[in-house]
Coordinates of C-alpha atoms in Angstrom, one line a residue:
M1 CA 3.8 -26.7 -9.5
W2 CA 1.7 -25.4 -12.2
W3 CA 0.7 -22.5 -10.5
Q4 CA 4.0 -21.3 -10.0
G5 CA 4.8 -21.9 -13.6
L6 CA 1.5 -19.4 -14.6
R7 CA 2.8 -17.1 -12.0
Q8 CA 6.1 -16.6 -13.8
N9 CA 4.3 -16.4 -17.1
L10 CA 1.8 -13.8 -15.9
I11 CA 5.0 -11.4 -14.5
A12 CA 6.6 -11.5 -18.1
V13 CA 3.4 -10.4 -19.4
P14 CA 3.2 -6.5 -19.9
F15 CA 1.3 -4.8 -17.3
R16 CA -1.3 -3.2 -20.0
V17 CA -2.3 -7.0 -20.9
R18 CA -2.2 -8.1 -17.1
L19 CA -4.8 -5.4 -16.5
T20 CA -6.7 -6.1 -19.7
L21 CA -6.9 -9.9 -18.3
L22 CA -7.7 -8.9 -14.8
Y23 CA -10.6 -6.5 -16.1
T24 CA -12.1 -9.5 -18.6
S25 CA -11.9 -11.8 -16.0
L26 CA -13.7 -10.0 -13.4
F27 CA -16.4 -9.0 -15.9
S28 CA -16.7 -12.6 -17.1
V29 CA -17.1 -13.9 -13.7
A30 CA -19.6 -11.0 -13.1
L31 CA -21.7 -12.1 -16.3
L32 CA -21.6 -15.6 -15.7
V33 CA -22.9 -15.1 -12.0
I34 CA -25.7 -12.7 -13.7
G35 CA -26.4 -15.3 -16.6
I36 CA -26.8 -18.1 -14.1
G37 CA -29.2 -16.2 -12.0
V38 CA -31.1 -14.9 -14.8
H39 CA -31.5 -18.7 -16.1
F40 CA -32.4 -19.9 -12.8
A41 CA -35.3 -17.0 -12.4
V42 CA -36.7 -17.4 -15.7
A43 CA -36.7 -21.2 -15.1
Q44 CA -38.2 -21.0 -12.0
A45 CA -40.9 -18.5 -13.3
L46 CA -41.6 -20.8 -16.3
Y47 CA -42.3 -24.0 -14.1
A48 CA -44.2 -21.8 -11.6
G49 CA -46.3 -21.1 -14.6
V50 CA -46.7 -24.7 -15.7
Q51 CA -47.5 -25.5 -12.1
S52 CA -50.4 -22.8 -12.0
D53 CA -51.8 -23.9 -15.4
L54 CA -52.1 -27.6 -13.9
T55 CA -53.8 -26.1 -10.7
S56 CA -56.2 -24.3 -12.7
A57 CA -57.1 -27.0 -15.2
T58 CA -57.7 -29.2 -12.3
Q59 CA -60.3 -26.8 -10.8
Q60 CA -61.8 -26.4 -14.0
V61 CA -62.3 -30.2 -14.6
R62 CA -63.9 -30.5 -11.2
A63 CA -65.9 -27.9 -11.8
I64 CA -67.1 -29.6 -15.1
L65 CA -67.4 -32.7 -13.0
N66 CA -69.9 -31.0 -10.5
A67 CA -71.9 -29.6 -13.1
V68 CA -72.4 -32.3 -15.7
G69 CA -70.3 -35.0 -14.9
L70 CA -72.3 -37.1 -12.2
Q71 CA -75.8 -38.1 -13.5
S72 CA -78.6 -39.5 -11.5
I73 CA -80.6 -42.5 -12.4
R74 CA -83.6 -44.3 -10.5
T75 CA -83.1 -48.0 -9.9
P76 CA -85.8 -50.5 -10.3
S77 CA -86.4 -50.2 -6.5
G78 CA -87.1 -46.8 -7.0
Q79 CA -83.7 -45.1 -5.5
L80 CA -81.8 -42.5 -7.0
Q81 CA -78.1 -43.3 -7.9
L82 CA -75.2 -41.1 -9.1
Y83 CA -73.2 -42.2 -11.7
L84 CA -69.9 -41.0 -13.9
D85 CA -70.8 -39.4 -17.4
R86 CA -67.8 -40.5 -19.1
D87 CA -68.2 -38.0 -21.8
F88 CA -68.2 -35.3 -19.3
I89 CA -64.0 -34.5 -19.5
Q90 CA -64.6 -34.0 -23.3
L91 CA -66.1 -30.4 -22.5
F92 CA -62.7 -29.5 -20.9
T93 CA -60.9 -27.6 -24.1
N94 CA -57.5 -26.6 -23.5
R95 CA -55.1 -27.3 -26.1
N96 CA -52.0 -27.1 -24.1
I97 CA -53.3 -29.5 -21.4
G98 CA -54.7 -32.9 -21.3
A99 CA -57.1 -34.5 -19.0
Q100 CA -57.5 -38.1 -17.7
F101 CA -60.0 -39.6 -15.3
F102 CA -59.2 -43.0 -13.5
R103 CA -61.3 -45.3 -11.4
P104 CA -59.9 -46.0 -8.0
D105 CA -58.3 -49.3 -9.3
G106 CA -56.5 -47.1 -11.7
T107 CA -58.6 -48.1 -15.0
L108 CA -58.9 -45.3 -17.2
V109 CA -62.6 -43.8 -17.9
S110 CA -62.0 -40.9 -20.1
N111 CA -59.7 -38.5 -21.5
T112 CA -59.7 -35.2 -23.7
P113 CA -58.9 -35.8 -27.2
N114 CA -56.2 -33.3 -27.4
L115 CA -52.3 -34.3 -26.5
E116 CA -53.1 -38.0 -26.9
P117 CA -49.7 -39.0 -27.7
Y118 CA -48.6 -37.5 -24.2
M119 CA -51.4 -39.4 -22.3
L120 CA -49.9 -41.2 -19.7
P121 CA -51.1 -44.2 -17.3
L122 CA -51.8 -43.6 -13.8
P123 CA -48.5 -44.2 -11.7
P124 CA -48.5 -46.6 -9.0
E125 CA -48.0 -44.1 -6.3
A126 CA -51.2 -42.4 -7.3
L127 CA -53.1 -45.3 -6.1
Q128 CA -51.7 -44.7 -2.6
L129 CA -53.7 -41.2 -2.4
T130 CA -56.8 -40.9 0.1
S131 CA -59.3 -38.6 0.3
T132 CA -57.6 -36.4 2.5
D133 CA -54.6 -35.9 0.0
T134 CA -56.4 -32.9 -1.6
N135 CA -53.0 -31.4 -3.2
G136 CA -52.3 -34.5 -5.0
I137 CA -48.8 -35.3 -6.5
T138 CA -46.7 -33.7 -9.1
L139 CA -44.7 -35.6 -11.4
V140 CA -42.4 -35.4 -14.3
R141 CA -42.1 -38.1 -16.9
D142 CA -40.6 -38.8 -20.4
V143 CA -42.7 -39.1 -23.2
N144 CA -40.8 -39.8 -26.7
G145 CA -38.1 -37.6 -25.6
V146 CA -40.5 -35.1 -24.2
P147 CA -40.6 -34.2 -20.6
V148 CA -44.5 -34.1 -19.4
K149 CA -45.5 -32.8 -16.0
S150 CA -48.8 -34.2 -14.5
L151 CA -50.8 -33.2 -11.7
I152 CA -52.7 -36.3 -10.2
T153 CA -55.3 -35.5 -7.3
P154 CA -58.1 -37.7 -6.0
V155 CA -61.8 -36.9 -6.7
V156 CA -64.1 -37.5 -3.6
L157 CA -67.6 -37.0 -3.2
R158 CA -69.6 -34.9 -0.4
D159 CA -70.0 -38.0 1.8
G160 CA -66.1 -38.7 1.4
Q161 CA -66.3 -41.5 -1.2
L162 CA -63.4 -42.0 -3.3
L163 CA -64.5 -41.5 -6.9
G164 CA -61.3 -41.7 -8.7
F165 CA -58.3 -39.8 -10.0
L166 CA -57.9 -36.9 -12.0
Q167 CA -54.7 -36.5 -13.6
V168 CA -53.7 -33.2 -15.5
S169 CA -50.9 -33.2 -17.8
R170 CA -48.8 -30.6 -19.8
P171 CA -45.8 -31.4 -22.2
L172 CA -42.7 -28.9 -21.2
D173 CA -41.3 -28.8 -24.7
D174 CA -42.2 -25.1 -24.8
V175 CA -40.5 -24.6 -21.7
V176 CA -37.5 -26.6 -22.7
D177 CA -37.3 -24.5 -25.9
T178 CA -37.7 -21.3 -24.2
L179 CA -34.8 -21.9 -21.7
T180 CA -32.6 -23.4 -24.5
L181 CA -33.3 -20.2 -26.4
L182 CA -32.4 -18.1 -23.1
Q183 CA -28.9 -20.4 -22.8
Q184 CA -28.1 -19.5 -26.3
I185 CA -28.7 -15.6 -26.2
L186 CA -26.6 -15.5 -22.6
L187 CA -23.7 -17.6 -24.1
G188 CA -23.9 -15.7 -27.4
G189 CA -24.4 -12.1 -25.8
G190 CA -21.8 -13.1 -23.3
M191 CA -19.1 -14.0 -25.6
I192 CA -20.1 -10.6 -27.6
A193 CA -19.7 -8.7 -24.3
L194 CA -16.7 -10.0 -23.3
I195 CA -14.9 -9.5 -26.7
V196 CA -16.3 -5.7 -26.4
T197 CA -15.1 -5.7 -22.7
G198 CA -11.5 -6.9 -23.8
L199 CA -11.2 -4.5 -26.6
G200 CA -12.3 -1.7 -24.4
A201 CA -10.3 -2.6 -21.7
M202 CA -7.4 -2.7 -24.0
Y203 CA -8.0 0.7 -25.2
L204 CA -8.7 2.2 -21.6
S205 CA -5.6 0.7 -20.4
K206 CA -3.5 1.9 -23.0
R207 CA -5.1 5.7 -22.6
A208 CA -4.8 5.2 -18.9
L209 CA -1.3 4.1 -18.8
R210 CA 0.0 6.8 -21.7
P211 CA 0.9 9.1 -19.0
I212 CA 2.9 6.7 -17.0
E213 CA 4.6 5.8 -20.3
Q214 CA 5.5 9.6 -20.6
I215 CA 6.8 9.7 -17.2
T216 CA 8.7 6.4 -17.4
S217 CA 10.3 8.0 -21.0
T218 CA 11.1 11.3 -19.3
A219 CA 12.8 9.4 -16.4
Q220 CA 14.7 7.3 -18.7
G221 CA 16.0 10.2 -20.5
I222 CA 17.1 11.8 -17.6
V223 CA 18.9 8.9 -16.7
R224 CA 20.6 8.4 -20.0
A225 CA 21.3 12.0 -20.0
E226 CA 22.5 12.3 -16.4
D227 CA 20.8 15.6 -16.2
L228 CA 19.1 15.5 -12.5
G229 CA 18.2 19.5 -13.4
R230 CA 15.2 18.2 -15.7
R231 CA 11.9 17.6 -14.1
I232 CA 8.8 15.8 -15.4
P233 CA 6.0 18.0 -16.7
E234 CA 3.0 17.9 -14.2
P235 CA -0.1 16.9 -15.5
A236 CA -3.2 19.6 -15.2
Q237 CA -5.5 17.2 -13.3
R238 CA -5.2 16.8 -9.6
D239 CA -5.4 13.2 -9.4
E240 CA -2.9 10.1 -8.6
L241 CA -0.7 10.7 -11.5
H242 CA -0.2 14.2 -10.4
Q243 CA 0.8 13.0 -7.0
L244 CA 3.2 10.6 -8.7
T245 CA 4.6 13.3 -10.8
V246 CA 5.2 15.7 -7.8
T247 CA 6.7 12.6 -5.9
I248 CA 9.3 11.9 -8.8
N249 CA 10.0 15.2 -9.0
E250 CA 10.6 15.8 -5.4
L251 CA 13.1 12.8 -5.4
L252 CA 14.9 14.1 -8.3
S253 CA 15.1 17.5 -6.7
R254 CA 17.0 15.3 -3.5
L255 CA 18.9 13.2 -5.6
E256 CA 20.3 16.4 -7.3
R257 CA 20.9 18.0 -4.0
L258 CA 22.7 14.8 -2.9
F259 CA 24.7 14.4 -5.7
S260 CA 26.0 18.0 -5.9
T261 CA 26.7 17.5 -2.1
Q262 CA 28.7 14.3 -2.9
Q263 CA 30.6 16.1 -5.5
R264 CA 31.6 18.9 -3.6
F265 CA 32.1 16.5 -0.9
V266 CA 34.6 14.6 -2.9
A267 CA 36.1 17.8 -4.1
D268 CA 36.7 18.9 -0.8
V269 CA 38.2 16.0 0.7
S270 CA 40.5 15.7 -2.1
H271 CA 41.3 19.7 -1.7
E272 CA 41.8 18.7 2.1
L273 CA 44.0 15.8 1.2
R274 CA 46.3 17.4 -1.3
T275 CA 47.5 20.2 1.1
P276 CA 49.1 18.2 3.7
L277 CA 50.4 15.4 1.3
T278 CA 52.2 18.1 -1.0
A279 CA 53.4 19.4 2.0
M280 CA 54.9 15.8 2.8
Q281 CA 56.1 15.0 -0.7
G282 CA 57.8 18.5 -0.2
N283 CA 59.7 17.4 3.2
L284 CA 60.5 14.0 1.5
E285 CA 62.4 15.9 -1.2
V286 CA 64.2 18.0 1.3
L287 CA 65.3 15.0 3.1
D288 CA 66.2 13.4 -0.2
R289 CA 68.6 16.1 -0.8
G290 CA 70.7 15.7 2.5
A291 CA 68.6 17.6 4.8
S292 CA 69.6 14.6 7.4
A293 CA 73.0 15.9 7.7
D294 CA 71.8 19.3 9.1
P295 CA 70.3 18.7 12.3
A296 CA 68.3 21.7 12.5
L297 CA 66.9 21.3 9.1
L298 CA 66.1 17.6 10.0
K299 CA 64.1 18.5 12.9
E300 CA 62.0 21.0 11.3
V301 CA 61.1 18.7 8.5
I302 CA 60.2 16.0 10.7
G303 CA 58.2 18.6 12.9
D304 CA 56.3 19.7 9.5
M305 CA 55.6 16.0 8.6
R306 CA 54.3 15.4 12.3
R307 CA 51.9 18.2 12.3
E308 CA 50.5 17.4 8.7
T309 CA 50.0 13.6 10.0
A310 CA 48.4 14.8 12.9
R311 CA 46.3 17.0 10.6
L312 CA 45.4 14.2 8.3
I313 CA 44.7 11.8 11.4
R314 CA 42.0 14.3 12.8
M315 CA 40.3 14.8 9.3
V316 CA 40.0 10.9 8.8
N317 CA 38.5 10.7 12.5
D318 CA 36.3 13.3 11.8
L319 CA 35.0 12.0 8.6
L320 CA 34.7 8.5 10.1
L321 CA 32.9 10.1 13.0
L322 CA 30.3 11.9 10.5
A323 CA 29.9 8.9 8.4
Q324 CA 29.0 6.7 11.8
S325 CA 26.5 9.7 12.5
E326 CA 24.5 8.7 9.1
T327 CA 24.2 5.3 10.1
H328 CA 22.7 6.3 13.1
I329 CA 24.9 4.8 15.5
A330 CA 24.0 4.4 19.1
L331 CA 25.5 6.9 21.8
R332 CA 26.4 5.8 25.4
H333 CA 23.7 6.9 27.9
E334 CA 25.4 7.7 31.1
P335 CA 25.8 10.5 33.8
V336 CA 27.6 13.4 32.5
E337 CA 28.8 16.2 35.1
L338 CA 29.1 19.2 32.5
D339 CA 30.8 21.5 35.3
T340 CA 33.5 19.0 35.6
L341 CA 33.5 18.7 31.8
L342 CA 33.9 22.4 31.1
L343 CA 37.1 22.4 33.7
E344 CA 38.6 19.8 31.6
V345 CA 38.1 21.5 28.1
F346 CA 39.2 24.8 29.9
R347 CA 42.8 23.0 30.7
E348 CA 43.0 21.6 27.1
L349 CA 42.2 24.8 25.5
R350 CA 44.7 26.7 27.7
P351 CA 48.2 25.8 25.7
L352 CA 46.4 26.6 22.6
A353 CA 45.3 30.0 23.5
G354 CA 48.3 31.7 22.7
Q355 CA 48.0 35.5 23.2
V356 CA 43.9 35.0 23.5
R357 CA 42.7 35.3 27.1
L358 CA 40.6 32.4 27.9
R359 CA 38.3 32.5 30.7
I360 CA 35.2 30.6 32.3
G361 CA 32.3 32.5 32.6
A362 CA 29.0 31.3 34.5
E363 CA 29.4 27.8 35.8
D364 CA 26.2 25.8 37.1
Q365 CA 26.4 22.4 38.6
I366 CA 24.3 20.4 35.9
L367 CA 24.0 16.4 35.4
V368 CA 22.9 15.2 32.1
Y369 CA 22.9 11.7 30.5
G370 CA 24.6 11.3 27.2
D371 CA 28.0 10.4 25.5
R372 CA 30.8 12.1 27.7
D373 CA 33.5 11.6 25.1
R374 CA 31.0 13.3 22.1
I375 CA 30.1 16.1 24.2
K376 CA 33.5 16.7 25.1
Q377 CA 34.6 16.8 21.6
A378 CA 31.8 19.1 20.4
L379 CA 32.8 21.7 23.1
L380 CA 36.3 21.5 22.2
N381 CA 35.8 22.0 18.5
L382 CA 33.8 25.2 19.5
G383 CA 36.8 26.1 21.4
V384 CA 39.2 25.5 19.0
N385 CA 37.0 27.3 16.5
A386 CA 36.8 30.4 19.0
L387 CA 40.8 30.5 19.5
Q388 CA 41.3 30.2 15.8
Y389 CA 39.1 33.2 14.7
T390 CA 39.8 35.5 17.4
P391 CA 42.8 37.9 16.9
P392 CA 45.7 38.3 19.9
G393 CA 44.3 40.4 22.6
G394 CA 40.7 39.0 22.2
L395 CA 38.7 37.1 25.0
V396 CA 37.2 33.7 24.7
V397 CA 34.8 32.7 27.4
L398 CA 33.5 29.2 28.2
G399 CA 30.2 29.0 30.1
L400 CA 27.6 26.7 31.3
E401 CA 24.0 27.5 32.4
R402 CA 20.3 26.2 33.1
Y403 CA 18.2 27.6 30.3
E404 CA 14.3 26.3 30.9
Q405 CA 14.6 22.4 30.6
F406 CA 18.2 22.3 28.9
A407 CA 21.7 22.8 29.9
C408 CA 23.5 25.3 27.8
L409 CA 27.2 24.9 27.1
S410 CA 28.3 28.2 25.4
V411 CA 31.6 29.5 23.6
A412 CA 32.0 33.4 23.4
D413 CA 34.4 35.2 21.5
T414 CA 35.5 38.6 20.6
G415 CA 37.0 37.4 17.1
V416 CA 36.2 38.7 13.4
G417 CA 32.6 37.4 13.6
I418 CA 30.2 36.0 10.9
S419 CA 28.3 37.4 8.4
E420 CA 24.4 36.9 7.7
A421 CA 25.3 35.1 4.6
E422 CA 27.4 32.7 5.9
L423 CA 25.3 31.8 9.0
A424 CA 23.4 29.5 6.9
H425 CA 26.0 27.2 5.9
I426 CA 28.8 27.2 8.9
F427 CA 27.2 23.6 9.9
D428 CA 27.8 22.4 6.4
R429 CA 30.8 20.2 5.9
F430 CA 34.0 21.6 4.7
Y431 CA 32.7 24.9 4.9
R432 CA 35.0 27.7 6.2
V433 CA 34.4 31.3 6.8
D434 CA 37.9 32.1 6.0
R435 CA 39.6 29.2 4.3
S436 CA 42.8 30.6 4.2
R437 CA 43.0 31.2 8.4
S438 CA 41.4 27.9 8.9
R439 CA 43.7 26.0 6.6
H440 CA 46.8 27.6 7.9
S441 CA 45.5 26.6 11.5
G442 CA 44.4 23.0 10.3
G443 CA 40.9 23.1 10.2
A444 CA 39.2 21.4 7.6
G445 CA 35.4 22.6 7.9
L446 CA 34.1 19.6 10.0
G447 CA 34.3 20.5 13.3
L448 CA 30.9 22.5 13.6
S449 CA 29.2 19.7 11.8
I450 CA 30.1 17.4 14.3
V451 CA 28.9 19.8 16.7
K452 CA 25.3 19.7 15.3
W453 CA 25.5 16.1 15.2
V454 CA 26.6 15.5 18.7
S455 CA 23.6 18.2 19.9
E456 CA 21.0 16.7 17.9
A457 CA 22.0 13.0 18.7
H458 CA 21.5 13.9 22.4
G459 CA 18.2 15.2 21.3
G460 CA 19.4 19.2 21.7
Y461 CA 20.6 21.6 19.2
V462 CA 22.9 24.1 18.8
T463 CA 22.7 28.0 17.9
V464 CA 24.9 30.8 16.8
A465 CA 24.7 34.4 17.2
S466 CA 27.4 36.7 15.4
E467 CA 28.0 40.3 14.7
V468 CA 30.7 41.1 12.0
G469 CA 33.9 42.7 13.7
R470 CA 32.6 41.9 17.2
G471 CA 32.5 38.4 17.8
S472 CA 30.4 35.1 17.9
T473 CA 28.5 32.9 20.5
F474 CA 28.1 29.4 20.0
A475 CA 25.7 27.3 22.4
I476 CA 25.2 23.8 22.9
Y477 CA 21.7 23.0 24.2
L478 CA 21.3 19.3 26.0
P479 CA 18.1 18.4 27.5
L480 CA 18.1 17.9 31.4
P481 CA 17.0 14.4 32.8
E482 CA 13.4 14.3 34.1
P483 CA 12.9 15.0 37.6
A484 CA 12.5 11.7 39.5
V485 CA 8.9 10.7 41.1
S486 CA 9.2 10.4 44.7
A487 CA 7.8 7.2 45.9
G488 CA 5.0 8.8 48.3
A489 CA 3.8 10.7 45.7
E490 CA 0.1 10.1 44.8

């Protein structure tokens, strides 16, 4: 369709030009409405003035008729009779209005000497006027290309006798000339106004869009230079452009953080993958040199490769779980007996404790709704983390208590503790308090990130309290189910 092509062409036009066209179009519509309104108002006023002139002239002619137009004569029988003085109408002097008097049969009796070219015969519809039609009729007729407006009224004596018809006429050439001049003024003035408006709109749009062009230029420079540390200068005025600049700077800050996080993430993943892959490559070289002939060495090499493979599988699974968390996957919502789950975690952690004492502290019977496997994984991560950072002879305590409207799963240890500077980062991915120790024990710095996600995904949160040299306490808070309302409650 033609409008689709027009729309596509407008889309290709620069925004500044479209804005100018929009302003000019709106102004032209407003100007057109105002011009039509002014023309209509002036025309109504002029025609109303003409009608008023005709009415006033009719009254004047009637006054002259009553004063000198009707003369009395005495008949041979001695009676007085009225007769019409045909020259009475000559007393009416108005150079713009002509008057004519007609008998009841339509015959012209007398007329004013002025405007003779515009004297019109009595129209047939005027003969149908009666003595009661005091308002008469108004007609507009064309005489030699000039419109003439006439007011025709009946002339009635006091006894109700119809004396004749009075026709008062006025040419409308001056009204037409005035309206034509007004149209020319409106059209000419409107064109000048549109040109001035278009130029002004172009200038104002260019000036108004200049800060946006500066913002665009700066943003393009940031993109080309790949320097997310740069920021767009904020304008002094607290207007919409200031809000736009602040928003873009906030977006750049967030992109910078995300880009830095991504770079750190890729570097950490590469670093974590390099260690087990290097170890596996070394074991393969040992096998290639003939380790298969030595059963003891072969068993040791295969055991190392299994441990490194298991470590890679754990890290890949953790990364997959964290990637799924960012896509807001739906967790299962089922009853979970936390006391039973705590015992399962205790039994699975006991073979890993070694010389670290592992105990169960407070153990309340608590039921929550959620994903049992994810909660168990989070608790296992805290337990394994506590065993890794607790020296031989230390103590790790698992606990389950009610805390206000939450179920609190806690893991406390007497390990090395965490400094204040590191507490703010321990839930970040690949962050390790002791990198050498955690790598030796197989950690990749993803366990606490998973714990945080599981807690928040269940509507809860995780806390940590630690003191260097004395140990740490991690706690997962899961919301308790709302108590069911009994059927008999009002």
